[in-house]
Coordinates of C-alpha atoms in Angstrom, one line a residue:
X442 CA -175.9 124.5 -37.6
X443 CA -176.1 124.4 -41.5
X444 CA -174.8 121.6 -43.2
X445 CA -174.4 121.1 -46.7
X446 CA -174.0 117.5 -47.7
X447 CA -172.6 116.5 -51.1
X448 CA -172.9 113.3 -53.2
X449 CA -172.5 113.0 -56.8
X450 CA -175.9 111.0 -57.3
X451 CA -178.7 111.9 -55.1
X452 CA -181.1 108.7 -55.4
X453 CA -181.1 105.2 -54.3
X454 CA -178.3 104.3 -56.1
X455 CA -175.5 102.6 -54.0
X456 CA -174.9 102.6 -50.6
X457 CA -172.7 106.3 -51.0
X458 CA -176.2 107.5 -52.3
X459 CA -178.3 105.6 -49.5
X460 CA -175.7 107.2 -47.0
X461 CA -176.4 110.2 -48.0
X462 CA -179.6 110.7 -48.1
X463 CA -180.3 109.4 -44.4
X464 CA -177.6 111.6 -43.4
X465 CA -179.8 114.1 -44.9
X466 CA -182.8 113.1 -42.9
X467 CA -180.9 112.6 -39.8
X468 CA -179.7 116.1 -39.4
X469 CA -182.7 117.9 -40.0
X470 CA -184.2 115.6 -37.1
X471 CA -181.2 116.9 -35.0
X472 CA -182.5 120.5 -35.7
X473 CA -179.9 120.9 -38.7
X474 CA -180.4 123.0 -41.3
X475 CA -179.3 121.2 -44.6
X476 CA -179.0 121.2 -48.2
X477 CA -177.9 119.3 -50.4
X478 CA -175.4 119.2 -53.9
X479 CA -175.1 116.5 -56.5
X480 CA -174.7 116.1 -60.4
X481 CA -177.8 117.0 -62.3
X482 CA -179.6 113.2 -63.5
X483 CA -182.9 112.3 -65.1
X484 CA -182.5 110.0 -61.8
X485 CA -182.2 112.1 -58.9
X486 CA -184.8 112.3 -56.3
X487 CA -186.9 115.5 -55.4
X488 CA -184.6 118.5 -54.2
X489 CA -185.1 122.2 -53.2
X490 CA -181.7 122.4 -54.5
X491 CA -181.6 120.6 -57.6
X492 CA -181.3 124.1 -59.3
X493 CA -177.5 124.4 -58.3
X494 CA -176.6 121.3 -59.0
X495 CA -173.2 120.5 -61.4
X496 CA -174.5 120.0 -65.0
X497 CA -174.5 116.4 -66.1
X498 CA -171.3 114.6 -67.8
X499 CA -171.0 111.4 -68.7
X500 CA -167.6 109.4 -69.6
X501 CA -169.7 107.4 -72.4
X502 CA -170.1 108.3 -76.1
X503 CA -167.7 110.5 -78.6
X504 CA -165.0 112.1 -77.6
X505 CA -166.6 115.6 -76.7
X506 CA -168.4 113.6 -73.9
X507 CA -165.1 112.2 -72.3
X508 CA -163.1 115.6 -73.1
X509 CA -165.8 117.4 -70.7
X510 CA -166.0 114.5 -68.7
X511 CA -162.0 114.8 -67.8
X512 CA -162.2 118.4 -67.2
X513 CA -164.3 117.8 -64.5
X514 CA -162.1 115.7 -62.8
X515 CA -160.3 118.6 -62.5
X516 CA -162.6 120.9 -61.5
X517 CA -164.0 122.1 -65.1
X518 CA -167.3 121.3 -66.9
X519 CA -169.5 123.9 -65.0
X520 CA -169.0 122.7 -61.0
X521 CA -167.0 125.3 -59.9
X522 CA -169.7 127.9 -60.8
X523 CA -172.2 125.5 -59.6
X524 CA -171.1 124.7 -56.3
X525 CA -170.2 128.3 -55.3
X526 CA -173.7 129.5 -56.5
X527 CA -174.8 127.0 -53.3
X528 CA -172.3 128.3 -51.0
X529 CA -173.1 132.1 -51.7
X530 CA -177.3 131.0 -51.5
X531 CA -177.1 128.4 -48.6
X532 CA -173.7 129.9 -46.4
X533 CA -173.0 126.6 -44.4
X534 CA -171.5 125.9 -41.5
X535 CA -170.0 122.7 -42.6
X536 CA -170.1 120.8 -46.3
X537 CA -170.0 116.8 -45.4
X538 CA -168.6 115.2 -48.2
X539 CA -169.3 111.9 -49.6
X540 CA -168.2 110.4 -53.6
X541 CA -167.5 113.2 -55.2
X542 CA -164.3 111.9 -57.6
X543 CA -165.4 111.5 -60.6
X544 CA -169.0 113.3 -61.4
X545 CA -167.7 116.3 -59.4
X546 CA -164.8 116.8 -58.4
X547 CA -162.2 117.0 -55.1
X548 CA -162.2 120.9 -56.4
X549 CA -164.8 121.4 -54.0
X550 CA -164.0 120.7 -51.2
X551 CA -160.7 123.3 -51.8
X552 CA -163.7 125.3 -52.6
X553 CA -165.3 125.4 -49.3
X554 CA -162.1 125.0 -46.9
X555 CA -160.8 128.5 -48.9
X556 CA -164.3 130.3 -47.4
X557 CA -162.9 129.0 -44.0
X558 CA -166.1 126.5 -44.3
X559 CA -165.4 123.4 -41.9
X560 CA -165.2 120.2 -44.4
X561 CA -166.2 117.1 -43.5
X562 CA -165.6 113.8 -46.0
X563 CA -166.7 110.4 -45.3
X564 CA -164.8 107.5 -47.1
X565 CA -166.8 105.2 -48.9
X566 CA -164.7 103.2 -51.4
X567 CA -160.5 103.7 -51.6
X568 CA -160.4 106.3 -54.2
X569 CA -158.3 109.0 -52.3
X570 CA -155.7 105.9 -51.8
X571 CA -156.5 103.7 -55.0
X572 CA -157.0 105.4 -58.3
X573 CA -159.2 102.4 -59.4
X574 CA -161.2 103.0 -56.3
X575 CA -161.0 99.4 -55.3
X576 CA -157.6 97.8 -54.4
X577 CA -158.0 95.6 -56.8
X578 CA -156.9 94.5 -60.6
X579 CA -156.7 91.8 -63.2
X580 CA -154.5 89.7 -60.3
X581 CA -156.6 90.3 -57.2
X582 CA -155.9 92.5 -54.5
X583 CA -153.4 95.2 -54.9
X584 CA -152.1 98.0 -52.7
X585 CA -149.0 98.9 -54.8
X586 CA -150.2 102.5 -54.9
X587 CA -150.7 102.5 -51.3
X588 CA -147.4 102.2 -50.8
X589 CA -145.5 102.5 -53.9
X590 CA -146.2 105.0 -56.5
X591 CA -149.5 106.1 -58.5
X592 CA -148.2 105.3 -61.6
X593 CA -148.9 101.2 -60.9
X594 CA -152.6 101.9 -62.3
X595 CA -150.8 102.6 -65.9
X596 CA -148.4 99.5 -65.6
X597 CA -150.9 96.9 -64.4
X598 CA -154.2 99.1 -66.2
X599 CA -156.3 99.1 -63.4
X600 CA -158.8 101.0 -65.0
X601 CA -161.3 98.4 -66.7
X602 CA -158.3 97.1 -68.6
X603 CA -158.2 100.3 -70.5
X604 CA -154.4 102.3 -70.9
X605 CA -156.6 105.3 -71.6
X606 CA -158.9 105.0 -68.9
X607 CA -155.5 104.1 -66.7
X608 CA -153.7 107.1 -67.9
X609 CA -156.8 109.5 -66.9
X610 CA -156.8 107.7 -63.4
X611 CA -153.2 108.3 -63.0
X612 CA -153.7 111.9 -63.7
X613 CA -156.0 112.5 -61.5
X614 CA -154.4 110.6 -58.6
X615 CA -151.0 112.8 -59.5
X616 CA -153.8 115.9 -59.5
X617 CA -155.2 115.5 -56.5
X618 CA -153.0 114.0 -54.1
X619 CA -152.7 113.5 -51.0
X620 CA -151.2 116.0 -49.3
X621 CA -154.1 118.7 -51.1
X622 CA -157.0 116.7 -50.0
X623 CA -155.6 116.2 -46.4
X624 CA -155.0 120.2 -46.5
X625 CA -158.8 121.1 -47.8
X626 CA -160.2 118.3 -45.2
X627 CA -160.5 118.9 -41.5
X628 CA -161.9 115.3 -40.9
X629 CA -162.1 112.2 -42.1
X630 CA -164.8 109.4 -41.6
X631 CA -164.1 106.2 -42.2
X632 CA -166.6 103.9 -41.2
X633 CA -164.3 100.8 -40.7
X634 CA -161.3 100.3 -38.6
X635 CA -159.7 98.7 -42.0
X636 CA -160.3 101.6 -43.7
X637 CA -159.3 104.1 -41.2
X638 CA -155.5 101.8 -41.3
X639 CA -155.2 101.7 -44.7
X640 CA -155.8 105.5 -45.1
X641 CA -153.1 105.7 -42.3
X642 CA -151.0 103.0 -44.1
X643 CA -151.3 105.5 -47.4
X644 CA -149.4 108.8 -45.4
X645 CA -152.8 110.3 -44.0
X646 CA -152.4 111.9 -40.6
X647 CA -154.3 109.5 -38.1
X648 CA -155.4 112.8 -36.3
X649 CA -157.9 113.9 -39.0
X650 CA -159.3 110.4 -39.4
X651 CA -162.5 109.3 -37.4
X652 CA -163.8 105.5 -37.0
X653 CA -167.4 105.9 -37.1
X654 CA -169.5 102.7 -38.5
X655 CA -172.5 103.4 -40.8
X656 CA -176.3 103.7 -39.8
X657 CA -179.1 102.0 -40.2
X658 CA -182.3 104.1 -41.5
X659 CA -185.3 104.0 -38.7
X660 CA -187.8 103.5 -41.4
X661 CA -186.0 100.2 -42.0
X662 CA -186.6 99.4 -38.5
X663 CA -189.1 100.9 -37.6
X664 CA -192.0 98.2 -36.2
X665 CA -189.2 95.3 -36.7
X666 CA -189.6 91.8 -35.4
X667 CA -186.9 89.3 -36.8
X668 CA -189.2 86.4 -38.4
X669 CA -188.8 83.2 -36.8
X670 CA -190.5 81.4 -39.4
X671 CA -187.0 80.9 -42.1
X672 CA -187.9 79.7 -45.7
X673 CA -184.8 77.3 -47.6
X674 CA -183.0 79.5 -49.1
X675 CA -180.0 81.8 -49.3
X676 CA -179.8 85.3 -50.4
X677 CA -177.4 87.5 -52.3
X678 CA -177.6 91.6 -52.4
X679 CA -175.7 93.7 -54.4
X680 CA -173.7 93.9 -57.8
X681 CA -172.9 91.4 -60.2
X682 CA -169.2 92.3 -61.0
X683 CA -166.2 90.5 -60.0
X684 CA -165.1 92.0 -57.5
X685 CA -168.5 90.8 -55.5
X686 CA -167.4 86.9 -56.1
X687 CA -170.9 85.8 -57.3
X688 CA -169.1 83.2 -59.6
X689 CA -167.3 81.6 -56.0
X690 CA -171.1 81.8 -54.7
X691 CA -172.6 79.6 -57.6
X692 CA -169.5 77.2 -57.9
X693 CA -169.8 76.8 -53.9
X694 CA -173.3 76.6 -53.8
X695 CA -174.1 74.5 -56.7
X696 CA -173.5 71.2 -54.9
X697 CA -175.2 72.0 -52.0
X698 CA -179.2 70.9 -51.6
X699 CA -179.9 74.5 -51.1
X700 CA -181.8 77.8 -53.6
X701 CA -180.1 81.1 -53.4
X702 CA -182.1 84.1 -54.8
X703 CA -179.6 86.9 -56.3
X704 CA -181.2 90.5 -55.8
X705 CA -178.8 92.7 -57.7
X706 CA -178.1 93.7 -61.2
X707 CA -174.4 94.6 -63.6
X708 CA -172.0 93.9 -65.9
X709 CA -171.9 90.3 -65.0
X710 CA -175.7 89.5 -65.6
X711 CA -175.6 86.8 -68.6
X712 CA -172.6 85.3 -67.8
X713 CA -173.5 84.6 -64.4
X714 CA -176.9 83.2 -65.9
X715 CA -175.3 80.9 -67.9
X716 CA -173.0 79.8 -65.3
X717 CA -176.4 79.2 -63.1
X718 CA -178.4 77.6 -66.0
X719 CA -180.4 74.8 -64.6
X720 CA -179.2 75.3 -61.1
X721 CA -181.7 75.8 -58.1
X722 CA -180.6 79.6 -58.6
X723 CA -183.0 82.4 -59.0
X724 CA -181.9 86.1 -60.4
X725 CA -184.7 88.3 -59.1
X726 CA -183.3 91.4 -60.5
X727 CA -183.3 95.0 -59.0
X728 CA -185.9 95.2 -56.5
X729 CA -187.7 98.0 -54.4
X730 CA -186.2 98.2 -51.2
X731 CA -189.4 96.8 -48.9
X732 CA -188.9 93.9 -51.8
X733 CA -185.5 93.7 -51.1
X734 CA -186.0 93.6 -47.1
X735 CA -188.7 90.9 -47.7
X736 CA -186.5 88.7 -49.0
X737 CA -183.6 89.3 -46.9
X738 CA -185.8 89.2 -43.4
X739 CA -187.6 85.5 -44.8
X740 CA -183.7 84.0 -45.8
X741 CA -181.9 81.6 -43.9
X742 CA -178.6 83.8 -44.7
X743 CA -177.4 86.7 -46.5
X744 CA -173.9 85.4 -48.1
X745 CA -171.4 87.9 -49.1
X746 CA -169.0 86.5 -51.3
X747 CA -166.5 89.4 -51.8
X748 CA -163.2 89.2 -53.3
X749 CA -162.3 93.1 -52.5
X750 CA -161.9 95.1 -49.5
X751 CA -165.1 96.0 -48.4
X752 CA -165.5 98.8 -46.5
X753 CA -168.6 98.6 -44.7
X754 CA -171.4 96.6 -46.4
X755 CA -174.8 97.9 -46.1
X756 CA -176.2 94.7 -47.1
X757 CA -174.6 92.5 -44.0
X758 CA -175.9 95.5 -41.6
X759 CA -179.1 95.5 -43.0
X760 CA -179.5 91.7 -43.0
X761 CA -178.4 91.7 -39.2
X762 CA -181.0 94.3 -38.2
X763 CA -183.5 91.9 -39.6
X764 CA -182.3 88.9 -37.6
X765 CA -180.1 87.5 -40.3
X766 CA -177.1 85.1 -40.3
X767 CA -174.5 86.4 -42.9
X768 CA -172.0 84.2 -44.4
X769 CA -169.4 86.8 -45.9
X770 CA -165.6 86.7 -46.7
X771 CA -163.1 87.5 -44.4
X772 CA -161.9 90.7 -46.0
X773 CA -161.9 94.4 -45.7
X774 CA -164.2 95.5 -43.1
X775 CA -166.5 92.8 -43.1
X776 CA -165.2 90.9 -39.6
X777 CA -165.7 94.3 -37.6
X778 CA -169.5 93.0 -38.4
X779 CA -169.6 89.3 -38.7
X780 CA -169.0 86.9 -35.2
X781 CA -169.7 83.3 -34.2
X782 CA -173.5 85.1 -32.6
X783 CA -174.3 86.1 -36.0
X784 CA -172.7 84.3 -38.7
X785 CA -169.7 82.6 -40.4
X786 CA -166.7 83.6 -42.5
X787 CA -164.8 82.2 -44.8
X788 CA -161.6 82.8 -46.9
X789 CA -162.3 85.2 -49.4
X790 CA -162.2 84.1 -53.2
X791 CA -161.9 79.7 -51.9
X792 CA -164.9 78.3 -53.3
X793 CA -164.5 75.3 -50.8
X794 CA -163.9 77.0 -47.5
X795 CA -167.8 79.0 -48.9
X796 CA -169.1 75.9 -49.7
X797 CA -168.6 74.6 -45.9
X798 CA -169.3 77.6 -44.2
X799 CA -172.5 77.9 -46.0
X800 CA -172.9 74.3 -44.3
X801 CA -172.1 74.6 -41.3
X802 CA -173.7 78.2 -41.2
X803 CA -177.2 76.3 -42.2
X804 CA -177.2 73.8 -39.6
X805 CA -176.5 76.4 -36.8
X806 CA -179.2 77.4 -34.5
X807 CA -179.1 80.8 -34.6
X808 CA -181.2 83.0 -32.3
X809 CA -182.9 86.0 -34.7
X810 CA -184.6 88.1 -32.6
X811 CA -181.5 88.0 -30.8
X812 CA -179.5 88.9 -33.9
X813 CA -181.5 91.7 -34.7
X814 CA -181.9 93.2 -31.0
X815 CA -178.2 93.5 -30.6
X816 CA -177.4 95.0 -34.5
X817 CA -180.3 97.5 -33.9
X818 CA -178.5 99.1 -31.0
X819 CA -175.3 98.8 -32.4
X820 CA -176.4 101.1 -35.8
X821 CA -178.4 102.7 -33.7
X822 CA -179.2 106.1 -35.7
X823 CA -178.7 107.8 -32.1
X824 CA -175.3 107.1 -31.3
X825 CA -174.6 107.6 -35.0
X826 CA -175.7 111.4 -34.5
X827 CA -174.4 111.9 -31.7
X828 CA -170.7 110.8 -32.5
X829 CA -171.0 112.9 -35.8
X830 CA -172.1 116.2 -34.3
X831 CA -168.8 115.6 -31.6
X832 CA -166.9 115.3 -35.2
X833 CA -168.3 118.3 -36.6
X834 CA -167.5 120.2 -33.4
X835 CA -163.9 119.3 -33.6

């Protein structure tokens, strides 16, 4: 089987990028051949492909930038030629999709379904049901254009606040709808039960969509014992941006006797800083990822403050595998993860109900190794593969 998997980053930059690159890896051990197709950037790891990829755009700078940008929302700016110089050198079987709005281009995957190429796209933010990607805006949650129409991202400006940046969105939401993507896709994946309802709740046909929960990489497991030996302190990975709810974290955390070390980096940095100024609070920073798993596997919890539909947190998974509690909101897809064995939730965006389920989560005795045992063979790369390739053979 040749497989050609498609993500418009390809290095260690989110978990979309993460995702893909271990899907990479797990194919070829299944006896795959793969390639791979991304977005040209200074960035990108190592590829025997890199040579087809799209040419860079970037929606930042003059207006020339954002011009070519746009087009290639809507399939301009060089991808077309690019991605049907892969098709015509590498002639796969299937092209797994991943994010592609944006940097590439949904064009694609019309692309590849028009070559009678099976198409595969897993779901890794709300994109093909939100055109702000998130389900969220200056209020809080929103699912107006779920339900209603797209044109709510121009009303409320979902788009950073911008009516320019709204207007594009809208476009591209009107562009690309749903009943073209569901016509160029022949499966789904979404890798939460919550996202899998709210793709149905949005008109999708249930049929095409897949419930399949992410992986964990074996090199982060490999030679894992859970440490026993906890240090005081809590631990934060991922973004600082609103929507992760690292302000809740500080206000709830800030009258409790215990340090939290933030891993993370974004737009949110100084303020957050100066929200945390002379607090037992500690911003490491982006870190390698064996300085990342350091931290996490030596915490006494992972919190995950989140104030948006998450889908299905890499970080909580991660942090289970190596024997860590999670405190995390009750939202999105994060209770198909978190139980009573492994950690506590709390009601997302409620800086008190935080505050006392970091509490009571600190005095619990949890059992690690047990912890991790039971999340390794739940992400288990294994059953991962094996439910994928049933997927494929649809």
């Amino acid at each position: 089987m040749r497989v050609l998997i498609v993500n418009k980053f390809y290095y260690n930059r989110g978990g979309d990028c993460i995702h893909a690159m271990g899907l990479e890896r797990l194919l070829q051990a299944a006896g795959c051949e793969t390639a791979v197709f991304s977005m040209q950037y200074e960035g990108n790891a190592p590829s025997a492909y890199s040579r087809f990829f799209a040419p860079e755009v970037s929606f930042d700078g003059g207006f020339a930038n954002k011009l070519k940008a746009m087009s290639r929302i809507l399939g301009g700016a060089g991808v077309r030629k690019a991605f049907n110089a892969i098709l015509d050198a590498f002639r796969p079987d299937i092209v797994h999709f991943n994010n592609i709005h944006s940097y590439l281009s949904p064009a694609i995957v019309e692309m590849a379904k028009r070559r009678g190429i099976k198409t595969v796209w897993t779901l890794h933010d709300y994109k093909l049901l939100c055109p702000a990607y998130s389900c969220i805006n200056a209020e809080g949650i929103c699912e107006r254009c779920i339900n209603e129409s797209k044109r709510n991202v121009v009303t409320y400006r979902c788009m950073k606040g911008s009516l320019a940046s709204s207007i594009a969105g809208w476009i591209e939401a009107e562009y690309w709808n749903r009943r073209r993507l569901e016509a160029a896709t022949d499966a789904f994946i979404a890798p939460s039960r919550f996202m899998a309802q709210k793709m149905t709740e949005g008109g999708f046909c249930a049929d095409k969509i897949h419930t399949l929960c992410n992986f964990v990489n074996p090199d982060f497991i490999s030679n894992l014992a859970a440490e026993t030996d906890r240090r005081p302190y809590c631990v934060y990975v991922g973004r600082l941006s609103h929507e992760k709810g690292v302000a809740t974290l500080i206000d709830a955390i800030s009258s409790l006797p215990y340090a939290l070390k933030l891993i993370g980096t974004g737009p949110l940095e100084d303020e957050l800083r100066e929200k945390a100024a002379g607090k037992n609070i500690e911003f490491l920073g982006s870190l390698p990822p064996e300085e990342v798993r350091r931290h996490v596997a030596k915490a006494r919890l992972l919190i995950l403050p989140s104030e948006w539909y998450e889908n299905n947190p890499l970080s909580i998974i991660e942090a289970l595998c190596l024997g860590t509690p999670v405190v995390a909101a009750r939202i999105g897809g994060i209770p198909e993860l978190v139980h009573p064995s492994n950690g506590v939730l709390f009601r997302s965006g409620d800086t008190e109900s935080l505050r006392n389920s970091i509490r009571n989560a600190w005095d619990l005795d949890f059992d690690y190794p047990n912890i991790s045992a039971k999340a390794v063979n739940e992400f288990n790369i294994d059953r991962y593969r094996d439910s994928l390739l049933n997927i494929y053979n649809i």
